[in-house]
């Protein structure tokens, strides 16, 4: 049963070593992520599942102790999922979104609750996202989710996807739905529009919606902004 969820963005720039001199620009987002993780810890889950977007090579499950790094961003910084030793874990590294999740958990000082990872293809159909979520929600014991994903990347002329006038209203609806734990609204997010707006969080959010069915969770919006022209949302469900 799902007992709590935290929704966080996953730009590598959240990691100060990656952001370098621009690190203070995301201090508010980092603080909100810490607050959301506090809600997860307070729920005392039996396990934590970290869910984030991943390309074809990064899809699938990741056991506790799986390693990740930010070397691809010019920073010699390694992370590990949860507190596992990593012994006996396959050499496949965490996708970037889950590496950010592992960094957030380490920064927060996550308790000894077991942690696993799930990489989800951004193009996964909504019904399959919901089905994956329902399987998670049916897991015995108290489950919490750390759900990673960014909204549109088209909020300004300098955004990665250039300016798209549909981006701001899309992100506003995403923030409203995540803040209200509005499951039907999250499931109604259009996969095609999300792809056009480069909103990689759509699939993980719909996994969350499936997992939360019947759980009766209430949401709180902790942060919503678009630094660098990319929509970032932080919310906590409990």
Tab-separated table of C-alpha atoms in Angstrom:
chain	number	residue	atom	x	y	z
A	1	UNK	CA	0.000	0.000	0.000
A	2	UNK	CA	1.222	3.479	-0.846
A	3	UNK	CA	1.541	5.606	2.308
A	4	UNK	CA	3.404	8.671	1.008
A	5	UNK	CA	5.018	10.162	-2.075
A	6	UNK	CA	7.428	12.954	-2.867
A	7	UNK	CA	7.541	14.504	-6.328
A	8	UNK	CA	10.793	16.233	-7.258
A	9	UNK	CA	12.437	17.515	-10.444
A	10	UNK	CA	15.577	15.769	-11.609
A	11	UNK	CA	17.911	18.203	-13.409
A	12	UNK	CA	21.553	17.380	-12.645
A	13	UNK	CA	21.862	21.105	-11.835
A	14	UNK	CA	20.215	20.290	-8.496
A	15	UNK	CA	23.627	18.907	-7.526
A	16	UNK	CA	25.722	21.946	-6.505
A	17	UNK	CA	28.927	20.428	-7.854
A	18	UNK	CA	27.293	20.206	-11.286
A	19	UNK	CA	25.744	23.677	-11.123
A	20	UNK	CA	29.026	25.188	-9.865
A	21	UNK	CA	28.689	28.986	-9.709
A	22	UNK	CA	24.992	28.838	-10.541
A	23	UNK	CA	24.211	26.554	-7.586
A	24	UNK	CA	22.403	29.206	-5.467
A	25	UNK	CA	19.799	29.632	-8.212
A	26	UNK	CA	18.199	26.300	-7.254
A	27	UNK	CA	18.508	26.622	-3.460
A	28	UNK	CA	14.724	27.017	-3.110
A	29	UNK	CA	14.118	23.873	-5.161
A	30	UNK	CA	16.614	21.907	-3.047
A	31	UNK	CA	14.962	23.101	0.153
A	32	UNK	CA	11.544	22.038	-1.137
A	33	UNK	CA	12.895	18.603	-2.088
A	34	UNK	CA	14.257	18.176	1.440
A	35	UNK	CA	10.849	19.095	2.854
A	36	UNK	CA	9.153	16.530	0.611
A	37	UNK	CA	11.621	13.827	1.670
A	38	UNK	CA	10.857	14.694	5.271
A	39	UNK	CA	7.223	13.808	4.590
A	40	UNK	CA	8.344	10.423	3.229
A	41	UNK	CA	10.484	9.686	6.266
A	42	UNK	CA	7.679	10.689	8.633
A	43	UNK	CA	5.402	8.095	7.005
A	44	UNK	CA	7.751	5.321	8.213
A	45	UNK	CA	7.543	3.182	5.066
A	46	UNK	CA	8.802	-0.379	4.877
A	47	UNK	CA	10.406	0.368	1.522
A	48	UNK	CA	11.070	3.305	-0.784
A	49	UNK	CA	10.846	3.067	-4.561
A	50	UNK	CA	12.554	5.786	-6.597
A	51	UNK	CA	10.869	6.260	-9.988
A	52	UNK	CA	12.245	8.407	-12.793
A	53	UNK	CA	12.454	8.727	-16.578
A	54	UNK	CA	15.068	6.683	-18.395
A	55	UNK	CA	15.975	6.002	-22.013
A	56	UNK	CA	15.899	2.525	-23.548
A	57	UNK	CA	19.197	1.469	-21.962
A	58	UNK	CA	18.144	2.677	-18.517
A	59	UNK	CA	14.655	1.212	-18.278
A	60	UNK	CA	13.898	-1.399	-15.638
A	61	UNK	CA	14.588	-2.028	-11.973
A	62	UNK	CA	17.635	-1.166	-9.902
A	63	UNK	CA	18.408	-2.909	-6.595
A	64	UNK	CA	19.641	-1.112	-3.533
A	65	UNK	CA	23.329	-0.281	-3.782
A	66	UNK	CA	23.318	0.381	-7.542
A	67	UNK	CA	25.860	3.056	-8.370
A	68	UNK	CA	25.497	6.201	-10.410
A	69	UNK	CA	27.660	9.192	-11.201
A	70	UNK	CA	27.732	12.680	-12.679
A	71	UNK	CA	30.861	12.154	-14.745
A	72	UNK	CA	28.836	12.781	-17.881
A	73	UNK	CA	28.358	16.329	-16.627
A	74	UNK	CA	32.050	16.914	-16.000
A	75	UNK	CA	31.931	16.207	-12.254
A	76	UNK	CA	33.735	13.331	-10.557
A	77	UNK	CA	30.924	12.604	-8.119
A	78	UNK	CA	29.562	9.112	-7.452
A	79	UNK	CA	26.303	8.164	-5.737
A	80	UNK	CA	24.699	4.940	-4.590
A	81	UNK	CA	21.023	4.041	-4.327
A	82	UNK	CA	20.170	3.700	-0.656
A	83	UNK	CA	22.560	2.238	1.871
A	84	UNK	CA	23.427	-1.026	0.129
A	85	UNK	CA	27.077	-1.943	-0.282
A	86	UNK	CA	26.750	-2.485	-3.999
A	87	UNK	CA	28.336	-5.940	-3.742
A	88	UNK	CA	26.841	-8.340	-6.229
A	89	UNK	CA	24.966	-5.551	-8.025
A	90	UNK	CA	25.270	-5.458	-11.813
A	91	UNK	CA	27.608	-2.887	-13.298
A	92	UNK	CA	24.774	-1.050	-15.063
A	93	UNK	CA	24.701	2.497	-13.690
A	94	UNK	CA	21.661	4.441	-12.573
A	95	UNK	CA	20.068	6.633	-15.246
A	96	UNK	CA	20.535	10.352	-14.650
A	97	UNK	CA	17.130	10.847	-13.009
A	98	UNK	CA	17.709	8.084	-10.463
A	99	UNK	CA	21.247	9.344	-9.815
A	100	UNK	CA	19.717	12.699	-8.846
A	101	UNK	CA	17.265	10.813	-6.638
A	102	UNK	CA	20.109	8.929	-4.960
A	103	UNK	CA	21.905	12.232	-4.368
A	104	UNK	CA	18.780	13.782	-2.828
A	105	UNK	CA	18.366	10.823	-0.477
A	106	UNK	CA	22.006	10.914	0.612
A	107	UNK	CA	21.822	14.666	1.159
A	108	UNK	CA	18.707	14.242	3.267
A	109	UNK	CA	20.228	11.424	5.315
A	110	UNK	CA	17.550	8.890	4.368
A	111	UNK	CA	16.877	6.289	7.091
A	112	UNK	CA	17.805	2.636	6.704
A	113	UNK	CA	14.546	1.855	4.945
A	114	UNK	CA	15.318	-0.321	1.866
A	115	UNK	CA	15.486	1.616	-1.392
A	116	UNK	CA	14.956	0.359	-4.950
A	117	UNK	CA	14.846	2.153	-8.298
A	118	UNK	CA	12.612	1.986	-11.365
A	119	UNK	CA	13.514	3.607	-14.676
A	120	UNK	CA	10.453	4.386	-16.825
A	121	UNK	CA	10.509	5.168	-20.535
A	122	UNK	CA	9.163	8.722	-21.089
A	123	UNK	CA	7.075	7.467	-24.013
A	124	UNK	CA	5.333	4.713	-21.997
A	125	UNK	CA	1.590	4.849	-22.675
A	126	UNK	CA	-0.593	6.233	-19.863
A	127	UNK	CA	-2.479	2.976	-19.356
A	128	UNK	CA	0.769	1.054	-18.982
A	129	UNK	CA	2.074	3.664	-16.537
A	130	UNK	CA	-1.087	3.260	-14.466
A	131	UNK	CA	-0.818	-0.542	-14.570
A	132	UNK	CA	2.789	-0.347	-13.361
A	133	UNK	CA	1.661	1.943	-10.563
A	134	UNK	CA	-1.137	-0.387	-9.516
A	135	UNK	CA	1.382	-3.218	-9.177
A	136	UNK	CA	3.473	-0.995	-6.921
A	137	UNK	CA	0.442	-0.027	-4.843
A	138	UNK	CA	-0.554	-3.671	-4.415
A	139	UNK	CA	2.830	-4.558	-2.905
A	140	UNK	CA	2.434	-5.812	0.674
A	141	UNK	CA	3.665	-3.493	3.388
A	142	UNK	CA	4.026	0.263	3.552
A	143	UNK	CA	5.494	1.684	0.339
A	144	UNK	CA	6.658	5.244	-0.304
A	145	UNK	CA	7.582	6.727	-3.681
A	146	UNK	CA	10.148	9.324	-4.665
A	147	UNK	CA	8.929	10.337	-8.111
A	148	UNK	CA	11.348	12.276	-10.284
A	149	UNK	CA	10.582	14.192	-13.435
A	150	UNK	CA	10.584	17.625	-15.039
A	151	UNK	CA	7.668	19.455	-16.637
A	152	UNK	CA	7.977	21.224	-19.988
A	153	UNK	CA	11.318	22.374	-21.361
A	154	UNK	CA	9.743	25.083	-23.522
A	155	UNK	CA	8.979	27.988	-21.211
A	156	UNK	CA	11.368	30.598	-22.699
A	157	UNK	CA	13.278	31.361	-25.880
A	158	UNK	CA	16.454	30.026	-24.256
A	159	UNK	CA	14.820	26.842	-22.953
A	160	UNK	CA	16.130	23.495	-24.276
A	161	UNK	CA	12.974	23.139	-26.395
A	162	UNK	CA	12.639	26.814	-27.318
A	163	UNK	CA	9.463	28.755	-26.483
A	164	UNK	CA	6.114	27.027	-26.885
A	165	UNK	CA	3.013	28.966	-25.816
A	166	UNK	CA	1.394	25.724	-24.620
A	167	UNK	CA	4.130	25.118	-22.059
A	168	UNK	CA	3.063	27.532	-19.317
A	169	UNK	CA	-0.578	26.347	-19.127
A	170	UNK	CA	0.597	22.727	-19.292
A	171	UNK	CA	2.975	23.257	-16.384
A	172	UNK	CA	0.310	25.134	-14.404
A	173	UNK	CA	-2.047	22.162	-14.710
A	174	UNK	CA	0.732	19.737	-13.764
A	175	UNK	CA	1.546	21.789	-10.654
A	176	UNK	CA	-2.134	22.015	-9.712
A	177	UNK	CA	-2.710	18.277	-10.188
A	178	UNK	CA	0.415	17.253	-8.272
A	179	UNK	CA	-0.334	19.714	-5.492
A	180	UNK	CA	-3.897	18.439	-5.161
A	181	UNK	CA	-3.067	14.737	-5.635
A	182	UNK	CA	-5.631	14.828	-8.461
A	183	UNK	CA	-5.313	11.333	-9.921
A	184	UNK	CA	-7.787	11.733	-12.827
A	185	UNK	CA	-6.053	14.949	-13.916
A	186	UNK	CA	-2.653	13.275	-13.867
A	187	UNK	CA	-3.970	10.339	-15.891
A	188	UNK	CA	-5.469	12.812	-18.381
A	189	UNK	CA	-2.070	14.302	-19.244
A	190	UNK	CA	-1.604	13.753	-22.966
A	191	UNK	CA	1.457	11.705	-23.871
A	192	UNK	CA	1.809	13.342	-27.288
A	193	UNK	CA	1.701	16.861	-25.901
A	194	UNK	CA	4.159	15.914	-23.167
A	195	UNK	CA	6.540	14.628	-25.821
A	196	UNK	CA	6.242	17.817	-27.864
A	197	UNK	CA	6.903	19.933	-24.759
A	198	UNK	CA	9.758	17.646	-23.652
A	199	UNK	CA	8.018	16.975	-20.315
A	200	UNK	CA	9.801	13.781	-19.266
A	201	UNK	CA	7.965	13.630	-15.943
A	202	UNK	CA	4.626	12.665	-17.508
A	203	UNK	CA	5.191	8.893	-17.344
A	204	UNK	CA	6.531	8.793	-13.737
A	205	UNK	CA	3.634	11.015	-12.601
A	206	UNK	CA	1.153	8.604	-14.150
A	207	UNK	CA	2.894	5.678	-12.447
A	208	UNK	CA	2.333	7.589	-9.206
A	209	UNK	CA	-1.335	8.099	-10.074
A	210	UNK	CA	-1.790	4.361	-10.568
A	211	UNK	CA	0.013	3.526	-7.326
A	212	UNK	CA	-2.101	6.016	-5.358
A	213	UNK	CA	-5.472	4.620	-6.419
A	214	UNK	CA	-7.457	3.876	-3.274
A	215	UNK	CA	-4.742	5.193	-0.964
A	216	UNK	CA	-6.597	8.380	-0.060
A	217	UNK	CA	-3.489	10.566	-0.035
A	218	UNK	CA	-3.648	14.358	0.088
A	219	UNK	CA	-1.140	16.573	-1.718
A	220	UNK	CA	0.746	19.757	-0.934
A	221	UNK	CA	2.520	21.868	-3.562
A	222	UNK	CA	5.896	22.940	-2.184
A	223	UNK	CA	7.565	24.569	-5.198
A	224	UNK	CA	6.796	25.523	-8.795
A	225	UNK	CA	9.075	27.568	-11.046
A	226	UNK	CA	10.802	27.470	-14.415
A	227	UNK	CA	14.475	28.358	-14.040
A	228	UNK	CA	16.337	27.974	-17.323
A	229	UNK	CA	12.972	27.695	-19.077
A	230	UNK	CA	12.225	24.224	-17.656
A	231	UNK	CA	9.254	23.570	-15.375
A	232	UNK	CA	10.192	22.189	-11.962
A	233	UNK	CA	7.556	21.046	-9.469
A	234	UNK	CA	7.954	19.722	-5.919
A	235	UNK	CA	5.011	18.198	-4.075
A	236	UNK	CA	4.407	15.907	-1.112
A	237	UNK	CA	1.572	13.401	-0.719
A	238	UNK	CA	0.628	11.846	2.605
